[in-house]
mmCIF file of C-alpha atoms in Angstrom:
data_model
loop_
_atom_site.group_PDB
_atom_site.id
_atom_site.type_symbol
_atom_site.label_atom_id
_atom_site.label_comp_id
_atom_site.label_asym_id
_atom_site.label_seq_id
_atom_site.Cartn_x
_atom_site.Cartn_y
_atom_site.Cartn_z
ATOM 1 C CA MET A 243 -35.528 -18.850 67.879
ATOM 2 C CA SER A 244 -38.725 -19.074 66.006
ATOM 3 C CA THR A 245 -38.618 -19.976 62.270
ATOM 4 C CA SER A 246 -40.017 -16.687 61.302
ATOM 5 C CA LYS A 247 -37.300 -14.919 63.111
ATOM 6 C CA ALA A 248 -34.684 -17.089 61.538
ATOM 7 C CA SER A 249 -36.055 -16.495 58.126
ATOM 8 C CA GLN A 250 -36.083 -12.747 58.892
ATOM 9 C CA GLY A 251 -32.417 -13.056 59.913
ATOM 10 C CA VAL A 252 -31.289 -14.733 56.665
ATOM 11 C CA LEU A 253 -33.314 -12.387 54.696
ATOM 12 C CA ALA A 254 -31.766 -9.448 56.456
ATOM 13 C CA LEU A 255 -28.209 -10.987 55.654
ATOM 14 C CA VAL A 256 -29.173 -11.499 52.069
ATOM 15 C CA MET A 257 -30.173 -8.018 51.819
ATOM 16 C CA VAL A 258 -26.968 -6.661 53.309
ATOM 17 C CA SER A 259 -24.834 -8.672 50.983
ATOM 18 C CA LEU A 260 -26.816 -7.320 47.997
ATOM 19 C CA LEU A 261 -26.309 -3.893 49.250
ATOM 20 C CA LEU A 262 -22.521 -4.301 49.777
ATOM 21 C CA ALA A 263 -21.861 -6.466 46.541
ATOM 22 C CA PRO A 264 -20.629 -4.264 43.629
ATOM 23 C CA THR A 265 -23.108 -4.147 40.801
ATOM 24 C CA ALA A 266 -21.856 -4.393 37.230
ATOM 25 C CA SER A 267 -22.312 -0.808 36.693
ATOM 26 C CA THR A 268 -20.319 0.103 39.835
ATOM 27 C CA ALA A 269 -17.315 -2.517 38.810
ATOM 28 C CA GLN A 270 -17.482 -1.032 35.399
ATOM 29 C CA SER A 271 -17.032 2.536 36.908
ATOM 30 C CA ASN A 272 -14.056 1.455 38.818
ATOM 31 C CA LEU A 273 -12.271 0.545 35.613
ATOM 32 C CA THR A 274 -9.561 3.040 34.126
ATOM 33 C CA GLU A 275 -10.939 3.962 30.410
ATOM 34 C CA LEU A 276 -8.226 3.934 27.773
ATOM 35 C CA ASN A 277 -8.890 5.084 24.270
ATOM 36 C CA ILE A 278 -6.563 3.593 21.863
ATOM 37 C CA GLY A 279 -5.674 4.541 18.317
ATOM 38 C CA VAL A 280 -5.977 1.954 15.435
ATOM 39 C CA LEU A 281 -4.566 1.897 12.059
ATOM 40 C CA PRO A 282 -6.151 -0.151 9.204
ATOM 41 C CA TYR A 283 -3.411 -2.928 9.252
ATOM 42 C CA LEU A 284 -3.421 -6.425 10.857
ATOM 43 C CA ASP A 285 -0.562 -5.291 13.035
ATOM 44 C CA TYR A 286 -2.878 -2.939 15.043
ATOM 45 C CA GLN A 287 -5.919 -5.185 15.841
ATOM 46 C CA ILE A 288 -5.112 -7.570 18.427
ATOM 47 C CA LEU A 289 -6.047 -5.234 21.335
ATOM 48 C CA TYR A 290 -9.684 -5.684 20.021
ATOM 49 C CA VAL A 291 -9.104 -9.398 21.057
ATOM 50 C CA ALA A 292 -8.021 -8.253 24.449
ATOM 51 C CA ASP A 293 -11.155 -6.165 24.857
ATOM 52 C CA GLU A 294 -13.512 -8.973 23.678
ATOM 53 C CA MET A 295 -11.817 -11.524 25.984
ATOM 54 C CA GLY A 296 -11.980 -8.971 29.064
ATOM 55 C CA PHE A 297 -8.012 -9.101 29.451
ATOM 56 C CA ASP A 298 -8.170 -5.351 29.843
ATOM 57 C CA SER A 299 -10.786 -5.538 32.796
ATOM 58 C CA GLU A 300 -8.606 -8.271 34.627
ATOM 59 C CA LEU A 301 -6.202 -5.717 35.132
ATOM 60 C CA GLY A 302 -8.607 -2.645 35.704
ATOM 61 C CA TYR A 303 -9.058 -1.171 32.603
ATOM 62 C CA GLU A 304 -11.790 -0.543 29.820
ATOM 63 C CA PHE A 305 -10.460 -0.267 26.254
ATOM 64 C CA SER A 306 -12.187 1.831 23.572
ATOM 65 C CA PHE A 307 -10.946 2.501 20.298
ATOM 66 C CA THR A 308 -10.668 5.205 17.623
ATOM 67 C CA GLN A 309 -9.607 4.536 13.922
ATOM 68 C CA PHE A 310 -7.123 6.473 11.870
ATOM 69 C CA PRO A 311 -5.756 6.125 8.277
ATOM 70 C CA LEU A 312 -2.325 7.055 9.205
ATOM 71 C CA GLU A 313 0.137 7.857 11.997
ATOM 72 C CA PRO A 314 0.085 11.558 11.582
ATOM 73 C CA ASN A 315 -3.608 11.783 12.131
ATOM 74 C CA GLU A 316 -3.175 9.655 15.128
ATOM 75 C CA THR A 317 -0.510 11.774 16.563
ATOM 76 C CA ARG A 318 -2.533 14.893 16.281
ATOM 77 C CA ALA A 319 -5.345 13.186 18.008
ATOM 78 C CA LEU A 320 -2.755 11.945 20.858
ATOM 79 C CA VAL A 321 -1.235 15.332 21.458
ATOM 80 C CA ARG A 322 -4.860 16.951 21.572
ATOM 81 C CA GLY A 323 -5.738 14.236 24.161
ATOM 82 C CA ASP A 324 -8.488 12.994 22.039
ATOM 83 C CA ILE A 325 -6.851 9.358 22.477
ATOM 84 C CA ASP A 326 -4.665 8.148 25.386
ATOM 85 C CA ILE A 327 -2.390 5.706 23.363
ATOM 86 C CA ALA A 328 -1.572 5.434 19.718
ATOM 87 C CA GLN A 329 -0.292 2.470 17.556
ATOM 88 C CA GLY A 330 2.202 3.009 14.742
ATOM 89 C CA ALA A 331 5.371 1.914 13.051
ATOM 90 C CA ILE A 332 8.815 3.147 14.421
ATOM 91 C CA GLY A 333 9.781 3.814 10.646
ATOM 92 C CA SER A 334 6.723 6.164 10.099
ATOM 93 C CA LEU A 335 7.306 7.945 13.524
ATOM 94 C CA VAL A 336 10.828 9.020 13.017
ATOM 95 C CA SER A 337 9.921 11.599 10.499
ATOM 96 C CA GLN A 338 7.515 13.095 12.973
ATOM 97 C CA LEU A 339 10.157 13.678 15.619
ATOM 98 C CA PRO A 340 11.319 17.113 14.406
ATOM 99 C CA ALA A 341 8.005 18.527 15.242
ATOM 100 C CA ARG A 342 6.989 15.997 18.079
ATOM 101 C CA PRO A 343 10.316 15.234 19.853
ATOM 102 C CA ASP A 344 8.072 14.096 22.811
ATOM 103 C CA LEU A 345 6.835 10.894 21.250
ATOM 104 C CA ARG A 346 7.799 7.890 23.106
ATOM 105 C CA VAL A 347 7.505 4.113 21.961
ATOM 106 C CA VAL A 348 6.327 2.120 24.942
ATOM 107 C CA VAL A 349 5.410 -1.371 23.840
ATOM 108 C CA SER A 350 6.770 -3.589 21.032
ATOM 109 C CA GLY A 351 3.861 -5.139 18.940
ATOM 110 C CA ALA A 352 4.358 -6.875 15.556
ATOM 111 C CA GLN A 353 7.072 -7.538 13.111
ATOM 112 C CA TYR A 354 6.122 -6.975 9.594
ATOM 113 C CA LYS A 355 8.127 -9.444 7.503
ATOM 114 C CA GLY A 356 6.943 -8.784 4.122
ATOM 115 C CA PHE A 357 10.102 -7.649 2.553
ATOM 116 C CA ALA A 358 11.275 -10.156 0.163
ATOM 117 C CA PHE A 359 13.306 -9.707 -3.084
ATOM 118 C CA ILE A 360 12.303 -12.574 -5.610
ATOM 119 C CA ILE A 361 14.160 -14.320 -8.218
ATOM 120 C CA ARG A 362 13.346 -17.106 -10.710
ATOM 121 C CA LYS A 363 14.549 -20.530 -9.648
ATOM 122 C CA ASP A 364 16.356 -21.129 -13.041
ATOM 123 C CA SER A 365 18.482 -18.025 -12.401
ATOM 124 C CA ASP A 366 22.119 -18.285 -11.977
ATOM 125 C CA ILE A 367 21.697 -15.827 -9.053
ATOM 126 C CA LYS A 368 22.229 -17.729 -5.512
ATOM 127 C CA THR A 369 20.027 -17.021 -2.652
ATOM 128 C CA TYR A 370 21.058 -15.656 0.831
ATOM 129 C CA SER A 371 20.215 -19.256 2.035
ATOM 130 C CA GLU A 372 22.578 -20.824 -0.018
ATOM 131 C CA LEU A 373 25.381 -18.387 0.390
ATOM 132 C CA PHE A 374 25.118 -18.411 4.083
ATOM 133 C CA ALA A 375 25.325 -22.246 3.869
ATOM 134 C CA GLU A 376 28.449 -21.771 1.982
ATOM 135 C CA LEU A 377 30.047 -19.083 3.858
ATOM 136 C CA GLY A 378 28.876 -19.578 7.440
ATOM 137 C CA ASP A 379 28.787 -15.884 7.993
ATOM 138 C CA HIS A 380 25.641 -13.328 7.822
ATOM 139 C CA GLN A 381 27.546 -10.293 6.597
ATOM 140 C CA GLN A 382 29.639 -12.159 3.886
ATOM 141 C CA ALA A 383 26.290 -13.800 2.813
ATOM 142 C CA LEU A 384 24.656 -10.512 2.566
ATOM 143 C CA GLU A 385 27.578 -8.794 0.682
ATOM 144 C CA ALA A 386 27.525 -11.716 -1.814
ATOM 145 C CA VAL A 387 23.952 -11.121 -2.394
ATOM 146 C CA VAL A 388 24.273 -7.659 -3.197
ATOM 147 C CA ASP A 389 27.393 -8.079 -5.336
ATOM 148 C CA GLN A 390 24.964 -10.288 -7.612
ATOM 149 C CA MET A 391 22.358 -7.594 -7.856
ATOM 150 C CA ILE A 392 24.845 -5.407 -9.481
ATOM 151 C CA GLY A 393 24.120 -4.916 -13.149
ATOM 152 C CA ARG A 394 20.827 -6.848 -12.849
ATOM 153 C CA GLU A 395 17.394 -5.454 -13.637
ATOM 154 C CA LEU A 396 15.240 -5.082 -10.557
ATOM 155 C CA LEU A 397 11.520 -4.387 -11.098
ATOM 156 C CA THR A 398 9.799 -2.477 -8.314
ATOM 157 C CA THR A 399 7.714 0.482 -7.383
ATOM 158 C CA GLU A 400 10.298 2.825 -6.448
ATOM 159 C CA SER A 401 8.058 5.258 -4.439
ATOM 160 C CA SER A 402 7.413 2.592 -2.082
ATOM 161 C CA TYR A 403 10.657 0.773 -1.864
ATOM 162 C CA ARG A 404 13.521 3.066 -2.553
ATOM 163 C CA ALA A 405 14.610 3.359 1.055
ATOM 164 C CA THR A 406 14.494 -0.478 1.302
ATOM 165 C CA ILE A 407 16.679 -1.171 -1.797
ATOM 166 C CA ALA A 408 19.207 1.546 -0.976
ATOM 167 C CA GLY A 409 19.508 0.357 2.585
ATOM 168 C CA LEU A 410 20.166 -3.174 1.301
ATOM 169 C CA ALA A 411 22.708 -1.947 -1.272
ATOM 170 C CA ALA A 412 24.522 0.142 1.437
ATOM 171 C CA GLU A 413 24.555 -2.959 3.736
ATOM 172 C CA GLY A 414 26.333 -4.894 0.938
ATOM 173 C CA GLY A 415 28.820 -1.983 0.240
ATOM 174 C CA HIS A 416 27.210 -0.532 -2.665
ATOM 175 C CA ALA A 417 25.297 2.516 -3.779
ATOM 176 C CA TYR A 418 21.559 2.563 -4.965
ATOM 177 C CA ASP A 419 22.640 4.191 -8.300
ATOM 178 C CA GLU A 420 24.782 0.881 -8.904
ATOM 179 C CA LEU A 421 21.445 -0.951 -9.382
ATOM 180 C CA LYS A 422 19.472 -1.069 -12.670
ATOM 181 C CA VAL A 423 16.012 -0.439 -11.005
ATOM 182 C CA GLN A 424 13.115 -0.535 -13.510
ATOM 183 C CA LYS A 425 10.328 1.663 -12.021
ATOM 184 C CA PHE A 426 6.680 1.000 -12.192
ATOM 185 C CA ALA A 427 3.561 2.913 -10.769
ATOM 186 C CA GLU A 428 2.000 -0.260 -9.215
ATOM 187 C CA ALA A 429 3.175 -3.429 -7.631
ATOM 188 C CA THR A 430 0.870 -5.380 -9.863
ATOM 189 C CA GLN A 431 2.443 -3.818 -13.153
ATOM 190 C CA ALA A 432 5.983 -4.758 -11.814
ATOM 191 C CA ALA A 433 4.664 -8.379 -10.927
ATOM 192 C CA THR A 434 3.059 -8.913 -14.239
ATOM 193 C CA ALA A 435 6.146 -7.821 -16.117
ATOM 194 C CA PHE A 436 8.469 -10.104 -13.995
ATOM 195 C CA ILE A 437 6.002 -13.099 -14.607
ATOM 196 C CA ARG A 438 6.249 -12.405 -18.353
ATOM 197 C CA GLY A 439 9.921 -12.634 -18.264
ATOM 198 C CA THR A 440 11.099 -9.058 -17.705
ATOM 199 C CA GLY A 441 13.873 -8.298 -15.422
ATOM 200 C CA ASP A 442 15.805 -10.357 -12.872
ATOM 201 C CA ILE A 443 14.635 -9.604 -9.602
ATOM 202 C CA TYR A 444 11.416 -8.371 -8.071
ATOM 203 C CA LEU A 445 10.439 -6.413 -5.064
ATOM 204 C CA GLY A 446 6.824 -5.649 -4.270
ATOM 205 C CA ALA A 447 3.738 -5.848 -2.090
ATOM 206 C CA VAL A 448 2.873 -8.840 0.077
ATOM 207 C CA ALA A 449 -0.123 -9.828 -2.286
ATOM 208 C CA GLN A 450 2.282 -10.100 -5.269
ATOM 209 C CA THR A 451 5.129 -11.876 -3.268
ATOM 210 C CA GLU A 452 2.627 -14.358 -1.894
ATOM 211 C CA ARG A 453 1.315 -15.229 -5.374
ATOM 212 C CA LEU A 454 4.798 -15.709 -6.686
ATOM 213 C CA ILE A 455 6.216 -17.873 -3.913
ATOM 214 C CA ASN A 456 3.059 -19.651 -2.950
ATOM 215 C CA GLN A 457 0.690 -19.859 -5.889
ATOM 216 C CA MET A 458 3.179 -20.189 -8.777
ATOM 217 C CA ASP A 459 5.994 -22.536 -9.660
ATOM 218 C CA GLY A 460 9.360 -21.427 -10.703
ATOM 219 C CA TYR A 461 10.012 -18.533 -8.096
ATOM 220 C CA GLU A 462 12.030 -18.264 -4.850
ATOM 221 C CA ILE A 463 13.150 -15.795 -2.365
ATOM 222 C CA LEU A 464 16.619 -14.231 -2.844
ATOM 223 C CA ILE A 465 16.768 -12.379 0.444
ATOM 224 C CA GLN A 466 14.148 -11.160 2.974
ATOM 225 C CA ASN A 467 13.555 -9.363 6.133
ATOM 226 C CA GLU A 468 16.328 -9.731 8.686
ATOM 227 C CA GLU A 469 18.533 -11.368 6.270
ATOM 228 C CA MET A 470 18.934 -7.910 4.951
ATOM 229 C CA GLY A 471 19.984 -6.489 8.024
ATOM 230 C CA ALA A 472 18.316 -3.309 9.451
ATOM 231 C CA PRO A 473 16.791 -2.236 6.179
ATOM 232 C CA GLY A 474 14.622 -5.580 6.308
ATOM 233 C CA LEU A 475 13.345 -4.765 9.743
ATOM 234 C CA TRP A 476 9.942 -3.155 10.339
ATOM 235 C CA TYR A 477 8.282 -2.940 13.636
ATOM 236 C CA SER A 478 4.796 -1.902 14.685
ATOM 237 C CA ASN A 479 4.512 -0.456 18.212
ATOM 238 C CA ILE A 480 2.431 1.373 20.835
ATOM 239 C CA TYR A 481 3.588 5.005 21.551
ATOM 240 C CA VAL A 482 2.528 7.909 23.744
ATOM 241 C CA THR A 483 3.601 11.347 24.693
ATOM 242 C CA ASP A 484 6.392 11.729 27.132
ATOM 243 C CA ALA A 485 4.191 13.494 29.700
ATOM 244 C CA TYR A 486 1.691 10.519 29.436
ATOM 245 C CA LEU A 487 4.853 8.145 30.182
ATOM 246 C CA GLN A 488 5.684 10.034 33.125
ATOM 247 C CA GLU A 489 2.302 10.195 34.728
ATOM 248 C CA ASN A 490 1.201 6.638 33.661
ATOM 249 C CA ARG A 491 4.225 4.295 33.678
ATOM 250 C CA ARG A 492 2.794 1.455 35.639
ATOM 251 C CA GLN A 493 -0.252 1.653 33.422
ATOM 252 C CA LEU A 494 2.155 1.027 30.260
ATOM 253 C CA VAL A 495 3.767 -1.923 32.162
ATOM 254 C CA GLU A 496 0.472 -3.477 32.600
ATOM 255 C CA LEU A 497 -0.578 -2.773 28.916
ATOM 256 C CA THR A 498 2.559 -4.946 27.876
ATOM 257 C CA ALA A 499 1.230 -7.711 29.974
ATOM 258 C CA ILE A 500 -2.109 -7.491 28.406
ATOM 259 C CA TRP A 501 -0.591 -7.433 24.870
ATOM 260 C CA GLN A 502 1.505 -10.331 25.816
ATOM 261 C CA ARG A 503 -1.388 -12.357 27.147
ATOM 262 C CA THR A 504 -3.354 -11.702 24.064
ATOM 263 C CA VAL A 505 -0.582 -12.972 21.816
ATOM 264 C CA ARG A 506 -0.593 -16.130 23.891
ATOM 265 C CA TYR A 507 -4.433 -16.416 23.512
ATOM 266 C CA MET A 508 -4.032 -16.048 19.793
ATOM 267 C CA ASN A 509 -1.395 -18.740 19.605
ATOM 268 C CA GLU A 510 -3.607 -21.207 21.687
ATOM 269 C CA HIS A 511 -7.106 -20.185 20.577
ATOM 270 C CA THR A 512 -6.399 -19.117 16.916
ATOM 271 C CA ASP A 513 -9.620 -19.568 15.160
ATOM 272 C CA GLU A 514 -11.487 -17.675 17.919
ATOM 273 C CA ALA A 515 -8.916 -14.900 18.056
ATOM 274 C CA TYR A 516 -8.646 -14.374 14.144
ATOM 275 C CA ALA A 517 -12.467 -14.114 13.836
ATOM 276 C CA ILE A 518 -12.390 -11.142 16.373
ATOM 277 C CA ILE A 519 -9.513 -9.434 14.470
ATOM 278 C CA LEU A 520 -11.530 -9.990 11.301
ATOM 279 C CA GLU A 521 -14.708 -8.418 12.520
ATOM 280 C CA HIS A 522 -12.662 -5.189 12.892
ATOM 281 C CA LEU A 523 -10.163 -5.397 10.249
ATOM 282 C CA ASN A 524 -12.292 -6.263 7.343
ATOM 283 C CA PRO A 525 -14.503 -3.173 7.602
ATOM 284 C CA GLN A 526 -11.646 -0.793 7.925
ATOM 285 C CA THR A 527 -9.997 -2.309 4.716
ATOM 286 C CA ALA A 528 -13.311 -3.027 2.678
ATOM 287 C CA GLY A 529 -11.856 -6.300 2.676
ATOM 288 C CA ALA A 530 -13.171 -9.950 2.865
ATOM 289 C CA MET A 531 -10.328 -11.915 4.561
ATOM 290 C CA THR A 532 -11.120 -15.152 6.256
ATOM 291 C CA VAL A 533 -9.502 -16.703 8.983
ATOM 292 C CA GLU A 534 -7.570 -19.138 6.852
ATOM 293 C CA ASP A 535 -6.307 -15.985 4.968
ATOM 294 C CA LEU A 536 -4.917 -14.876 8.434
ATOM 295 C CA LYS A 537 -3.325 -18.200 9.061
ATOM 296 C CA ASN A 538 -1.171 -17.918 5.862
ATOM 297 C CA GLN A 539 -0.081 -14.415 7.062
ATOM 298 C CA ILE A 540 0.577 -14.988 10.767
ATOM 299 C CA PRO A 541 3.505 -15.379 11.676
ATOM 300 C CA ARG A 542 5.002 -15.542 8.220
ATOM 301 C CA THR A 543 4.462 -11.943 7.198
ATOM 302 C CA THR A 544 3.045 -10.550 10.149
ATOM 303 C CA PHE A 545 4.645 -11.819 13.428
ATOM 304 C CA PHE A 546 3.621 -11.281 17.037
ATOM 305 C CA PRO A 547 6.271 -12.389 19.400
ATOM 306 C CA THR A 548 5.750 -14.052 22.603
ATOM 307 C CA THR A 549 7.283 -12.713 25.770
ATOM 308 C CA GLU A 550 10.178 -15.253 25.222
ATOM 309 C CA GLU A 551 10.605 -14.432 21.560
ATOM 310 C CA ALA A 552 10.476 -10.784 22.235
ATOM 311 C CA ALA A 553 13.127 -11.031 25.025
ATOM 312 C CA GLU A 554 15.383 -12.838 22.447
ATOM 313 C CA LEU A 555 14.724 -11.264 19.070
ATOM 314 C CA VAL A 556 13.586 -7.709 19.841
ATOM 315 C CA PHE A 557 15.082 -6.745 23.122
ATOM 316 C CA ASP A 558 18.501 -8.547 23.015
ATOM 317 C CA GLU A 559 20.437 -5.867 21.338
ATOM 318 C CA SER A 560 23.007 -8.400 19.979
ATOM 319 C CA SER A 561 20.111 -9.933 17.981
ATOM 320 C CA PRO A 562 20.080 -8.729 14.265
ATOM 321 C CA SER A 563 16.313 -8.068 14.478
ATOM 322 C CA SER A 564 16.799 -5.901 17.809
ATOM 323 C CA TRP A 565 14.865 -2.666 18.053
ATOM 324 C CA ARG A 566 18.281 -0.820 18.403
ATOM 325 C CA ALA A 567 19.397 -2.033 15.017
ATOM 326 C CA LEU A 568 16.096 -0.604 13.390
ATOM 327 C CA VAL A 569 16.059 2.854 15.265
ATOM 328 C CA ASN A 570 19.889 3.374 14.732
ATOM 329 C CA TYR A 571 19.332 2.589 10.904
ATOM 330 C CA GLN A 572 16.165 4.790 10.666
ATOM 331 C CA PHE A 573 17.795 7.701 12.646
ATOM 332 C CA GLU A 574 20.988 7.577 10.141
ATOM 333 C CA GLN A 575 18.493 7.434 7.007
ATOM 334 C CA ALA A 576 16.469 10.341 8.300
ATOM 335 C CA GLU A 577 19.604 12.341 8.758
ATOM 336 C CA ILE A 578 20.792 11.543 5.302
ATOM 337 C CA LEU A 579 17.526 12.727 3.863
ATOM 338 C CA GLY A 580 17.927 15.998 5.911
ATOM 339 C CA THR A 581 15.850 15.489 8.809
ATOM 340 C CA ASP A 582 16.885 17.262 11.880
ATOM 341 C CA LEU A 583 16.944 14.996 14.866
ATOM 342 C CA SER A 584 19.053 17.151 17.045
ATOM 343 C CA ASN A 585 16.498 17.557 19.549
ATOM 344 C CA VAL A 586 15.935 13.951 20.465
ATOM 345 C CA SER A 587 17.886 10.832 20.718
ATOM 346 C CA ALA A 588 17.255 7.360 19.998
ATOM 347 C CA ASP A 589 17.147 6.347 23.753
ATOM 348 C CA ASP A 590 14.803 9.391 24.457
ATOM 349 C CA PHE A 591 12.560 8.099 21.658
ATOM 350 C CA ILE A 592 12.469 4.431 22.759
ATOM 351 C CA ALA A 593 11.292 3.637 26.334
ATOM 352 C CA GLN A 594 9.752 0.212 25.487
ATOM 353 C CA ASP A 595 13.059 -1.422 26.642
ATOM 354 C CA GLU A 596 12.829 -0.110 30.243
ATOM 355 C CA ILE A 597 9.034 -1.118 30.320
ATOM 356 C CA PHE A 598 9.496 -4.451 29.033
ATOM 357 C CA ALA A 599 12.240 -4.880 31.802
ATOM 358 C CA GLU A 600 9.803 -3.878 34.233
ATOM 359 C CA PHE A 601 7.276 -6.177 32.936
ATOM 360 C CA LEU A 602 9.638 -9.133 32.991
ATOM 361 C CA ALA A 603 10.478 -8.475 36.766
ATOM 362 C CA ASP A 604 6.945 -8.441 37.781
ATOM 363 C CA ASP A 605 6.012 -12.001 39.018
ATOM 364 C CA ALA A 606 2.308 -11.034 39.357
ATOM 365 C CA LEU A 607 2.278 -9.770 35.581
ATOM 366 C CA GLN A 608 4.127 -12.901 34.385
ATOM 367 C CA ALA A 609 1.477 -15.005 36.417
ATOM 368 C CA PHE A 610 -1.315 -13.052 34.578
ATOM 369 C CA VAL A 611 0.043 -13.688 31.084
ATOM 370 C CA ASN A 612 0.545 -17.330 31.857
ATOM 371 C CA ALA A 613 -2.838 -17.914 33.650
ATOM 372 C CA PRO A 614 -5.330 -20.467 32.059
ATOM 373 C CA PHE A 615 -7.819 -18.914 29.809
#
């Protein structure tokens, strides 16, 4: 064979390879597009990281995002089909169920851990930690905390925290009306009064709690988060309509894997992941948070469980922080407030346990989550 013919043959092979090889635009067109709703809170930003790192495309998806101020706005867009997937808190979704009984929670995301009752260190009130060490029993320690709160002055913004306070009181065997609640219009006002010596206990926003505990001397946590039982639980999740769940179940199992791979990336490449989060979160909140600020919040006030942690803490129904404990409590509180939930059950509303079990049983998805970055 002559050199020219050989060269022509090689050229022909190259041309065929180029014709057969998928172009970037072709590969892109083969991806399933998912439009995801986003709320302006840290809990709901990590899928931006998944998109930036290409974890979505690794499983055949292309994420896009639409921002909303609150869950009701997002739900309306979900029902209209403007977005495919929404993100929101279980506690905020329960109140929508009478009008939208077809909402389904399909992925467990972050746990908000910002509920903390604060006391002064020189107070004669014993903390939950001290009482648990003495008594060795969660329920006894919780009841002892609430017993101490009776007759004490509690400073708070009642409009934001009445349900949390009432729930804690009930867990401890008392009623809300037995507590001496001093009401403030804003959390900063309540915190300022507490710092100046008013009252015995403070409950407020994360910013004020962080200031008291981490930036000032003389304050400590009385009881917080899951120590309070179900009233201290708050989960942020991914939700869809029932019709979408039935038609796209496998997609949601794979979305769980993308979420968990992203959590693992955040843990192993923290600075890079947090920078991506802030690129999107700061404009939504008109904030100026830094990577160091996020390091102070994650996982202490916003906790993104790994696969193993989610299995143990969220999906094990014997866990005090299980989704079941939260949903049962939220349904009970809604019915007390007159919300009609007769057309939907907790097991209808929550589908994430079945989705998570399918994710755990899938060896290929486990390998995807744990593959090197």
